[in-house]
């Protein structure tokens, strides 16, 4: 069933993006996984074809595309591999902050380069000692004669190695009570004095994604790199996390659909006891169940996307779809790997990589427990 928000133009985009990825991504993806990153040249190619932030206004290099375009781009990237999550993070999570809260001067300086692939972006919230409990971050930014002096450490940062612009979540007022009122967003640029990158992290999945540590030691950032107002950072994060979590749900359902497709193909070919694996009732029931659950997830997700596109507050629905679809992707990965038998455990089969990539979706962008606390609050449970 095609979603209501998908028009002929979206399908045209999908066709041309698929052709592009068939040439520029699929043949190289396994090498990128081995190398532990996607080359910057791929970002430039994405930019040249208009696949980076097409939703931006024309004056910044976009075409004013609606969120349906973002959905298509995220789905097609996910079909190549979850390691391309950094593209969606740049397009639909980080750059939207610059667009929403940047001054005209900041936007003119940064946004056009975000559409060409010249600038890759990241957002740095998590620290070694604070992930879910964001208000307890310890990175500080103190104002001194036209600069912020930033000190602290961030970890698990997607696009951390490639990033040219990083939105760093800092405490500009560490004494503030409640703590979240002292949080501000500061854009730190590549080459800033006192800013270094730590380790590129060795993960069990998303291997082509450059996830890293970032270190700020007396980093000198121009005061003009403050995003929005001092002390408003936490509110900005809460506003933007709706779309971030929606993007994770979109990737999760696309991954489920891909794994189901792979597995249906496999069980129809593979034989045991003189018949196909597909002909066993257990296989049929398992795949029928997964197909049903994926369709349910897709339907709810599409409904939530439509509401988001109408500008409605869907914090509760997004939280529901984020936890449910990412729990589902873990289940689908496990069941589909199992139906591949021993081959499912071998790296040359795509299902093995999908099995490694799936679990993190339930952890990042707010863990699934945090999603449930949001839903419980919306239910007025205290
Ligand atoms: C591959 C990857 C990419 C990432 N990319 C980014 C990025 O680009 N930028 C960024 O800032 N961060 C990023 N993160 C960090 C991610 O958002 C955090 O890992 C996540 O928010 C969880 O924080 P934590 O790891 O500190 O776990 P913790 O907060 O220590 O949580 C540990 C466990 O306790 C549970 N828990 C915590 N609080 C509660 C509660 N109140 N009730 C019930 N259970 C609770 C959690 O659900 C979890 O299961 C990334 C992480 C990974 C693994």
CSV table of C-alpha atoms and ligand atoms in Angstrom, one decimal:
chain,number,residue,atom,x,y,z
A,1,UNK,CA,0.0,0.0,0.0
A,2,UNK,CA,1.5,3.3,-1.1
A,3,UNK,CA,1.5,6.1,1.6
A,4,UNK,CA,-0.8,9.1,0.9
A,5,UNK,CA,2.1,11.6,1.0
A,6,UNK,CA,4.0,9.8,-1.8
A,7,UNK,CA,3.4,11.5,-5.1
A,8,UNK,CA,4.6,10.9,-8.7
A,9,UNK,CA,7.5,13.4,-8.0
A,10,UNK,CA,8.6,11.4,-5.0
A,11,UNK,CA,8.6,8.2,-7.1
A,12,UNK,CA,10.7,10.0,-9.8
A,13,UNK,CA,13.2,10.9,-7.1
A,14,UNK,CA,13.2,7.3,-5.9
A,15,UNK,CA,13.9,6.0,-9.4
A,16,UNK,CA,16.8,8.4,-10.0
A,17,UNK,CA,18.2,7.9,-6.5
A,18,UNK,CA,18.1,4.1,-7.0
A,19,UNK,CA,20.0,4.5,-10.3
A,20,UNK,CA,22.6,6.7,-8.6
A,21,UNK,CA,23.0,4.4,-5.6
A,22,UNK,CA,23.3,1.3,-8.0
A,23,UNK,CA,26.3,3.1,-9.6
A,24,UNK,CA,27.9,5.0,-6.7
A,25,UNK,CA,27.1,3.1,-3.5
A,26,UNK,CA,26.0,-0.6,-3.8
A,27,UNK,CA,29.3,-1.7,-5.5
A,28,UNK,CA,31.5,0.0,-2.9
A,29,UNK,CA,29.5,-0.5,0.3
A,30,UNK,CA,31.3,-3.6,1.5
A,31,UNK,CA,34.7,-1.9,1.0
A,32,UNK,CA,33.4,1.1,3.0
A,33,UNK,CA,32.4,-1.2,5.7
A,34,UNK,CA,35.9,-2.7,5.8
A,35,UNK,CA,37.5,0.8,5.7
A,36,UNK,CA,35.3,2.0,8.5
A,37,UNK,CA,34.1,5.1,6.6
A,38,UNK,CA,32.3,6.5,3.6
A,39,UNK,CA,34.6,8.6,1.4
A,40,UNK,CA,34.0,12.3,1.3
A,41,UNK,CA,33.8,12.0,-2.5
A,42,UNK,CA,30.5,10.2,-2.0
A,43,UNK,CA,29.1,13.1,-0.1
A,44,UNK,CA,30.2,15.4,-2.9
A,45,UNK,CA,28.4,13.2,-5.5
A,46,UNK,CA,25.3,13.2,-3.3
A,47,UNK,CA,25.5,17.0,-3.2
A,48,UNK,CA,26.0,17.4,-7.0
A,49,UNK,CA,22.8,15.3,-7.6
A,50,UNK,CA,20.7,17.4,-5.2
A,51,UNK,CA,20.3,14.6,-2.5
A,52,UNK,CA,21.7,16.7,0.3
A,53,UNK,CA,19.1,18.8,2.2
A,54,UNK,CA,16.7,19.3,-0.9
A,55,UNK,CA,14.2,20.7,1.6
A,56,UNK,CA,16.3,23.9,2.1
A,57,UNK,CA,15.2,27.1,0.4
A,58,UNK,CA,16.6,27.8,-3.1
A,59,UNK,CA,18.7,30.7,-1.8
A,60,UNK,CA,20.7,28.2,0.3
A,61,UNK,CA,21.0,25.6,-2.5
A,62,UNK,CA,17.9,23.5,-1.9
A,63,UNK,CA,14.7,23.2,-3.9
A,64,UNK,CA,12.2,23.6,-1.0
A,65,UNK,CA,11.3,19.9,-1.1
A,66,UNK,CA,8.7,18.5,1.3
A,67,UNK,CA,9.5,15.9,4.0
A,68,UNK,CA,8.3,13.1,1.6
A,69,UNK,CA,11.6,13.6,-0.2
A,70,UNK,CA,13.5,13.1,3.0
A,71,UNK,CA,11.5,9.9,3.6
A,72,UNK,CA,12.5,8.5,0.2
A,73,UNK,CA,16.1,9.5,0.6
A,74,UNK,CA,16.4,7.9,4.0
A,75,UNK,CA,14.6,4.7,2.9
A,76,UNK,CA,16.9,4.3,-0.2
A,77,UNK,CA,20.1,5.0,1.9
A,78,UNK,CA,18.9,2.4,4.5
A,79,UNK,CA,18.4,-0.2,1.7
A,80,UNK,CA,22.1,0.1,0.9
A,81,UNK,CA,23.0,-0.2,4.5
A,82,UNK,CA,22.4,1.3,7.9
A,83,UNK,CA,26.0,2.7,7.8
A,84,UNK,CA,24.6,5.5,5.6
A,85,UNK,CA,22.7,6.8,8.6
A,86,UNK,CA,25.1,9.8,8.7
A,87,UNK,CA,23.6,11.2,5.5
A,88,UNK,CA,20.1,11.2,7.1
A,89,UNK,CA,21.6,12.7,10.2
A,90,UNK,CA,23.1,15.5,8.2
A,91,UNK,CA,20.1,16.1,6.0
A,92,UNK,CA,17.2,15.8,8.4
A,93,UNK,CA,18.6,16.2,11.9
A,94,UNK,CA,21.6,18.5,12.1
A,95,UNK,CA,21.1,21.0,9.2
A,96,UNK,CA,17.5,21.6,10.4
A,97,UNK,CA,18.9,23.1,13.6
A,98,UNK,CA,21.1,25.6,11.6
A,99,UNK,CA,18.1,26.5,9.5
A,100,UNK,CA,15.7,26.9,12.4
A,101,UNK,CA,17.9,28.7,14.9
A,102,UNK,CA,20.7,30.3,12.8
A,103,UNK,CA,20.9,34.0,12.1
A,104,UNK,CA,20.8,35.0,8.4
A,105,UNK,CA,24.5,35.5,8.5
A,106,UNK,CA,25.2,32.0,9.9
A,107,UNK,CA,22.8,30.5,7.3
A,108,UNK,CA,24.4,32.2,4.4
A,109,UNK,CA,27.8,31.1,5.6
A,110,UNK,CA,27.0,27.5,6.3
A,111,UNK,CA,23.9,26.2,4.6
A,112,UNK,CA,25.0,26.3,0.9
A,113,UNK,CA,28.1,24.2,1.7
A,114,UNK,CA,25.8,21.7,3.5
A,115,UNK,CA,23.9,21.1,0.2
A,116,UNK,CA,27.1,20.6,-1.9
A,117,UNK,CA,28.7,18.1,0.4
A,118,UNK,CA,31.5,20.5,1.1
A,119,UNK,CA,30.4,20.6,4.7
A,120,UNK,CA,29.4,17.5,6.6
A,121,UNK,CA,27.6,18.1,10.0
A,122,UNK,CA,27.2,16.4,13.3
A,123,UNK,CA,25.5,16.9,16.6
A,124,UNK,CA,27.3,16.2,19.9
A,125,UNK,CA,25.1,15.7,22.9
A,126,UNK,CA,26.4,12.5,24.5
A,127,UNK,CA,29.4,12.5,26.8
A,128,UNK,CA,31.3,9.6,28.5
A,129,UNK,CA,29.3,10.3,31.7
A,130,UNK,CA,25.9,11.4,30.3
A,131,UNK,CA,23.7,10.0,27.5
A,132,UNK,CA,20.0,9.6,28.4
A,133,UNK,CA,20.3,12.1,31.2
A,134,UNK,CA,21.2,15.0,28.9
A,135,UNK,CA,20.8,17.7,31.5
A,136,UNK,CA,23.8,16.3,33.4
A,137,UNK,CA,26.3,17.0,30.6
A,138,UNK,CA,29.6,18.6,31.8
A,139,UNK,CA,31.0,20.3,28.7
A,140,UNK,CA,31.1,24.0,29.5
A,141,UNK,CA,31.3,27.1,27.4
A,142,UNK,CA,32.3,30.3,29.2
A,143,UNK,CA,32.2,33.7,27.4
A,144,UNK,CA,35.5,35.6,27.3
A,145,UNK,CA,36.0,38.7,25.1
A,146,UNK,CA,34.2,37.7,21.9
A,147,UNK,CA,34.7,34.0,22.3
A,148,UNK,CA,33.3,31.0,24.1
A,149,UNK,CA,36.0,28.9,25.7
A,150,UNK,CA,34.7,25.3,25.5
A,151,UNK,CA,36.0,22.4,27.7
A,152,UNK,CA,34.7,18.9,27.7
A,153,UNK,CA,34.5,15.6,25.9
A,154,UNK,CA,31.8,14.1,23.7
A,155,UNK,CA,31.5,10.5,22.6
A,156,UNK,CA,29.6,8.2,20.1
A,157,UNK,CA,29.3,11.1,17.6
A,158,UNK,CA,27.9,10.1,14.2
A,159,UNK,CA,30.0,11.7,11.4
A,160,UNK,CA,32.5,12.6,14.1
A,161,UNK,CA,35.5,12.1,11.9
A,162,UNK,CA,34.2,13.8,8.7
A,163,UNK,CA,32.3,16.6,10.3
A,164,UNK,CA,33.2,20.2,9.4
A,165,UNK,CA,30.4,21.7,11.5
A,166,UNK,CA,29.4,20.3,14.9
A,167,UNK,CA,26.6,21.5,17.0
A,168,UNK,CA,28.0,21.0,20.5
A,169,UNK,CA,25.6,20.9,23.4
A,170,UNK,CA,27.3,22.9,26.2
A,171,UNK,CA,26.5,24.3,29.6
A,172,UNK,CA,26.8,28.1,29.4
A,173,UNK,CA,25.4,28.3,33.0
A,174,UNK,CA,26.7,25.2,34.9
A,175,UNK,CA,25.1,26.5,38.1
A,176,UNK,CA,21.6,26.8,36.6
A,177,UNK,CA,18.8,25.2,38.5
A,178,UNK,CA,17.1,23.3,36.9
A,179,UNK,CA,20.2,22.2,35.1
A,180,UNK,CA,18.6,22.0,31.6
A,181,UNK,CA,18.1,25.8,31.7
A,182,UNK,CA,21.8,26.3,31.5
A,183,UNK,CA,22.2,24.5,28.2
A,184,UNK,CA,23.2,26.2,24.9
A,185,UNK,CA,24.1,25.0,21.4
A,186,UNK,CA,27.4,26.2,20.0
A,187,UNK,CA,28.6,25.4,16.4
A,188,UNK,CA,32.2,24.3,16.4
A,189,UNK,CA,34.0,24.3,13.1
A,190,UNK,CA,36.8,22.1,11.7
A,191,UNK,CA,40.2,23.6,12.6
A,192,UNK,CA,39.0,25.4,15.7
A,193,UNK,CA,42.0,25.9,18.1
A,194,UNK,CA,41.7,23.5,21.1
A,195,UNK,CA,39.3,21.1,19.3
A,196,UNK,CA,40.6,17.6,18.4
A,197,UNK,CA,39.0,14.3,17.5
A,198,UNK,CA,39.6,11.3,19.7
A,199,UNK,CA,39.3,7.7,18.6
A,200,UNK,CA,37.2,6.5,15.7
A,201,UNK,CA,35.1,4.1,17.6
A,202,UNK,CA,35.3,0.4,16.8
A,203,UNK,CA,31.6,-0.7,16.8
A,204,UNK,CA,30.0,-4.1,16.3
A,205,UNK,CA,27.8,-2.7,13.4
A,206,UNK,CA,27.4,0.4,11.2
A,207,UNK,CA,31.0,-0.1,10.4
A,208,UNK,CA,31.1,2.3,7.5
A,209,UNK,CA,29.7,5.0,9.8
A,210,UNK,CA,32.5,7.2,11.2
A,211,UNK,CA,31.5,7.4,14.9
A,212,UNK,CA,34.0,9.2,17.1
A,213,UNK,CA,35.0,11.0,20.3
A,214,UNK,CA,35.5,14.7,20.2
A,215,UNK,CA,37.7,16.6,22.7
A,216,UNK,CA,37.5,20.3,23.6
A,217,UNK,CA,40.4,21.7,25.6
A,218,UNK,CA,40.2,25.5,26.0
A,219,UNK,CA,38.7,25.5,22.5
A,220,UNK,CA,38.3,29.1,21.3
A,221,UNK,CA,35.0,29.5,19.5
A,222,UNK,CA,33.8,32.8,18.2
A,223,UNK,CA,30.8,34.1,20.2
A,224,UNK,CA,29.0,34.5,16.8
A,225,UNK,CA,28.8,30.7,16.6
A,226,UNK,CA,26.1,30.5,19.3
A,227,UNK,CA,23.0,29.0,17.8
A,228,UNK,CA,19.9,30.8,18.8
A,229,UNK,CA,19.8,32.1,22.4
A,230,UNK,CA,21.9,31.3,25.4
A,231,UNK,CA,20.2,28.9,27.8
A,232,UNK,CA,17.5,27.8,25.2
A,233,UNK,CA,19.5,24.8,23.9
A,234,UNK,CA,17.5,22.2,25.8
A,235,UNK,CA,14.2,23.5,24.3
A,236,UNK,CA,15.7,23.5,20.8
A,237,UNK,CA,16.8,19.9,21.3
A,238,UNK,CA,13.3,18.9,22.5
A,239,UNK,CA,11.7,20.6,19.4
A,240,UNK,CA,14.0,18.9,16.9
A,241,UNK,CA,14.1,15.4,18.4
A,242,UNK,CA,10.6,14.7,17.0
A,243,UNK,CA,12.1,14.6,13.5
A,244,UNK,CA,15.2,12.8,14.6
A,245,UNK,CA,13.2,9.9,16.0
A,246,UNK,CA,11.0,9.8,13.0
A,247,UNK,CA,14.0,9.3,10.8
A,248,UNK,CA,15.2,6.4,13.0
A,249,UNK,CA,11.7,4.8,12.6
A,250,UNK,CA,11.8,5.3,8.8
A,251,UNK,CA,15.2,3.5,8.7
A,252,UNK,CA,14.0,0.7,10.9
A,253,UNK,CA,10.9,-0.1,8.8
A,254,UNK,CA,13.0,0.1,5.6
A,255,UNK,CA,15.5,-2.3,7.1
A,256,UNK,CA,12.7,-4.7,8.2
A,257,UNK,CA,11.3,-4.7,4.6
A,258,UNK,CA,14.8,-5.3,3.2
A,259,UNK,CA,15.4,-8.3,5.6
A,260,UNK,CA,12.0,-9.8,4.8
A,261,UNK,CA,12.7,-9.5,1.1
A,262,UNK,CA,16.1,-11.1,1.5
A,263,UNK,CA,14.7,-14.0,3.6
A,264,UNK,CA,11.8,-14.7,1.3
A,265,UNK,CA,14.2,-15.0,-1.6
A,266,UNK,CA,16.5,-17.3,0.4
A,267,UNK,CA,13.9,-19.7,1.8
A,268,UNK,CA,12.4,-20.2,-1.7
A,269,UNK,CA,15.8,-21.4,-3.0
A,270,UNK,CA,17.3,-23.3,-0.1
A,271,UNK,CA,16.2,-27.0,0.2
A,272,UNK,CA,16.2,-29.5,3.1
A,273,UNK,CA,14.6,-32.9,3.2
A,274,UNK,CA,13.8,-32.7,-0.5
A,275,UNK,CA,11.7,-29.5,-0.3
A,276,UNK,CA,12.3,-25.8,0.0
A,277,UNK,CA,12.6,-24.2,3.4
A,278,UNK,CA,9.7,-22.0,2.4
A,279,UNK,CA,7.4,-25.0,2.2
A,280,UNK,CA,7.7,-25.8,5.9
A,281,UNK,CA,4.7,-24.5,7.9
A,282,UNK,CA,7.0,-23.0,10.6
A,283,UNK,CA,8.8,-20.9,7.9
A,284,UNK,CA,5.5,-19.7,6.5
A,285,UNK,CA,4.0,-18.8,9.9
A,286,UNK,CA,7.2,-17.0,11.0
A,287,UNK,CA,7.3,-15.0,7.7
A,288,UNK,CA,3.6,-14.3,7.7
A,289,UNK,CA,3.9,-13.0,11.3
A,290,UNK,CA,6.8,-10.7,10.4
A,291,UNK,CA,5.1,-9.5,7.3
A,292,UNK,CA,2.0,-8.6,9.3
A,293,UNK,CA,4.0,-6.8,12.0
A,294,UNK,CA,6.1,-4.8,9.4
A,295,UNK,CA,2.9,-3.7,7.7
A,296,UNK,CA,1.4,-2.6,11.1
A,297,UNK,CA,4.6,-0.7,11.8
A,298,UNK,CA,4.6,0.9,8.3
A,299,UNK,CA,1.0,2.0,8.6
A,300,UNK,CA,1.5,3.7,11.9
A,301,UNK,CA,4.7,5.2,10.8
A,302,UNK,CA,3.1,6.6,7.6
A,303,UNK,CA,0.3,8.1,9.6
A,304,UNK,CA,2.8,9.8,11.9
A,305,UNK,CA,4.8,11.1,9.0
A,306,UNK,CA,1.6,12.6,7.5
A,307,UNK,CA,0.8,14.3,10.8
A,308,UNK,CA,4.4,15.6,11.0
A,309,UNK,CA,4.1,16.9,7.5
A,310,UNK,CA,1.0,18.8,8.5
A,311,UNK,CA,3.0,20.4,11.3
A,312,UNK,CA,1.2,18.7,14.1
A,313,UNK,CA,2.8,17.9,17.5
A,314,UNK,CA,3.4,14.2,17.2
A,315,UNK,CA,5.9,13.8,20.1
A,316,UNK,CA,3.9,11.0,21.6
A,317,UNK,CA,3.3,9.1,18.3
A,318,UNK,CA,6.9,9.5,17.2
A,319,UNK,CA,8.1,8.1,20.6
A,320,UNK,CA,5.7,5.2,20.1
A,321,UNK,CA,6.8,4.5,16.6
A,322,UNK,CA,10.5,4.9,17.5
A,323,UNK,CA,10.4,2.2,20.2
A,324,UNK,CA,8.1,-0.1,18.4
A,325,UNK,CA,9.8,-0.1,15.0
A,326,UNK,CA,13.3,-0.5,16.5
A,327,UNK,CA,12.2,-3.3,18.8
A,328,UNK,CA,10.7,-4.9,15.6
A,329,UNK,CA,13.8,-4.5,13.6
A,330,UNK,CA,15.8,-6.4,16.2
A,331,UNK,CA,13.2,-9.2,16.1
A,332,UNK,CA,13.1,-9.3,12.3
A,333,UNK,CA,16.9,-9.4,12.2
A,334,UNK,CA,17.0,-12.3,14.6
A,335,UNK,CA,14.3,-14.4,13.0
A,336,UNK,CA,15.5,-13.7,9.4
A,337,UNK,CA,19.1,-14.6,10.3
A,338,UNK,CA,17.8,-17.8,11.9
A,339,UNK,CA,15.9,-18.8,8.7
A,340,UNK,CA,19.1,-18.5,6.8
A,341,UNK,CA,20.6,-21.3,8.9
A,342,UNK,CA,24.4,-21.3,9.2
A,343,UNK,CA,24.7,-19.0,6.2
A,344,UNK,CA,22.9,-16.3,8.1
A,345,UNK,CA,25.9,-16.2,10.5
A,346,UNK,CA,28.4,-15.7,7.6
A,347,UNK,CA,29.5,-12.2,6.8
A,348,UNK,CA,29.1,-12.8,3.0
A,349,UNK,CA,25.3,-12.8,3.6
A,350,UNK,CA,23.8,-9.4,3.9
A,351,UNK,CA,21.5,-10.7,6.7
A,352,UNK,CA,24.5,-11.1,9.0
A,353,UNK,CA,25.5,-7.4,8.6
A,354,UNK,CA,21.8,-6.4,9.2
A,355,UNK,CA,21.8,-8.5,12.3
A,356,UNK,CA,24.8,-6.5,13.7
A,357,UNK,CA,23.4,-3.2,12.6
A,358,UNK,CA,19.8,-3.5,14.0
A,359,UNK,CA,20.2,-3.3,17.8
A,360,UNK,CA,21.7,0.2,18.0
A,361,UNK,CA,18.5,1.8,16.6
A,362,UNK,CA,16.9,1.0,19.9
A,363,UNK,CA,19.7,2.8,21.8
A,364,UNK,CA,20.5,6.0,19.9
A,365,UNK,CA,18.3,9.1,19.3
A,366,UNK,CA,16.9,8.5,22.8
A,367,UNK,CA,16.8,4.8,24.0
A,368,UNK,CA,13.5,3.0,23.9
A,369,UNK,CA,13.1,3.3,27.7
A,370,UNK,CA,13.4,7.0,27.3
A,371,UNK,CA,10.7,6.8,24.6
A,372,UNK,CA,8.4,5.0,27.1
A,373,UNK,CA,9.0,7.6,29.8
A,374,UNK,CA,7.9,10.3,27.2
A,375,UNK,CA,4.7,8.3,26.4
A,376,UNK,CA,4.0,7.8,30.1
A,377,UNK,CA,4.3,11.5,30.7
A,378,UNK,CA,1.9,12.2,27.9
A,379,UNK,CA,-0.5,9.8,29.5
A,380,UNK,CA,-0.2,11.9,32.7
A,381,UNK,CA,1.2,9.0,34.7
A,382,UNK,CA,3.4,11.2,36.8
B,1,LIG,C1,26.4,4.1,16.9
B,1,LIG,C2,26.0,5.3,17.8
B,1,LIG,C3,25.8,6.6,17.3
B,1,LIG,C4,25.4,7.6,18.1
B,1,LIG,N1,25.4,8.9,17.6
B,1,LIG,C5,25.2,10.0,18.4
B,1,LIG,C6,25.4,11.3,17.9
B,1,LIG,O1,25.5,11.5,16.7
B,1,LIG,N2,25.3,12.3,18.8
B,1,LIG,C7,25.1,12.1,20.1
B,1,LIG,O2,25.0,13.1,20.9
B,1,LIG,N3,25.0,10.9,20.6
B,1,LIG,C8,25.0,9.8,19.8
B,1,LIG,N4,24.9,8.5,20.3
B,1,LIG,C9,24.7,8.3,21.7
B,1,LIG,C10,23.3,7.8,22.1
B,1,LIG,O3,22.3,8.7,21.8
B,1,LIG,C11,23.4,7.3,23.5
B,1,LIG,O4,24.2,6.1,23.5
B,1,LIG,C12,22.0,7.0,24.1
B,1,LIG,O5,21.3,8.2,24.2
B,1,LIG,C13,22.1,6.3,25.4
B,1,LIG,O6,22.9,7.0,26.3
B,1,LIG,P1,24.1,6.1,27.1
B,1,LIG,O7,24.9,5.4,26.0
B,1,LIG,O8,24.9,7.1,27.9
B,1,LIG,O9,23.3,5.1,27.9
B,1,LIG,P2,22.8,5.3,29.4
B,1,LIG,O10,22.0,6.6,29.5
B,1,LIG,O11,23.9,5.1,30.4
B,1,LIG,O12,21.7,4.2,29.5
B,1,LIG,C14,22.1,2.8,29.8
B,1,LIG,C15,20.8,2.0,29.9
B,1,LIG,O13,19.9,2.5,30.9
B,1,LIG,C16,18.7,2.8,30.4
B,1,LIG,N5,18.1,4.0,31.1
B,1,LIG,C17,18.7,5.2,31.2
B,1,LIG,N6,17.9,6.1,31.8
B,1,LIG,C18,16.7,5.4,32.1
B,1,LIG,C19,15.5,5.7,32.7
B,1,LIG,N7,15.2,6.9,33.1
B,1,LIG,N8,14.6,4.7,32.8
B,1,LIG,C20,14.8,3.5,32.3
B,1,LIG,N9,16.0,3.1,31.7
B,1,LIG,C21,16.9,4.0,31.6
B,1,LIG,C22,18.9,3.1,28.9
B,1,LIG,O14,17.7,2.9,28.2
B,1,LIG,C23,20.0,2.1,28.6
B,1,LIG,O15,19.4,0.8,28.3
B,1,LIG,C24,25.2,7.4,19.5
B,1,LIG,C25,25.4,6.1,20.0
B,1,LIG,C26,25.7,5.1,19.2
B,1,LIG,C27,25.9,3.7,19.8
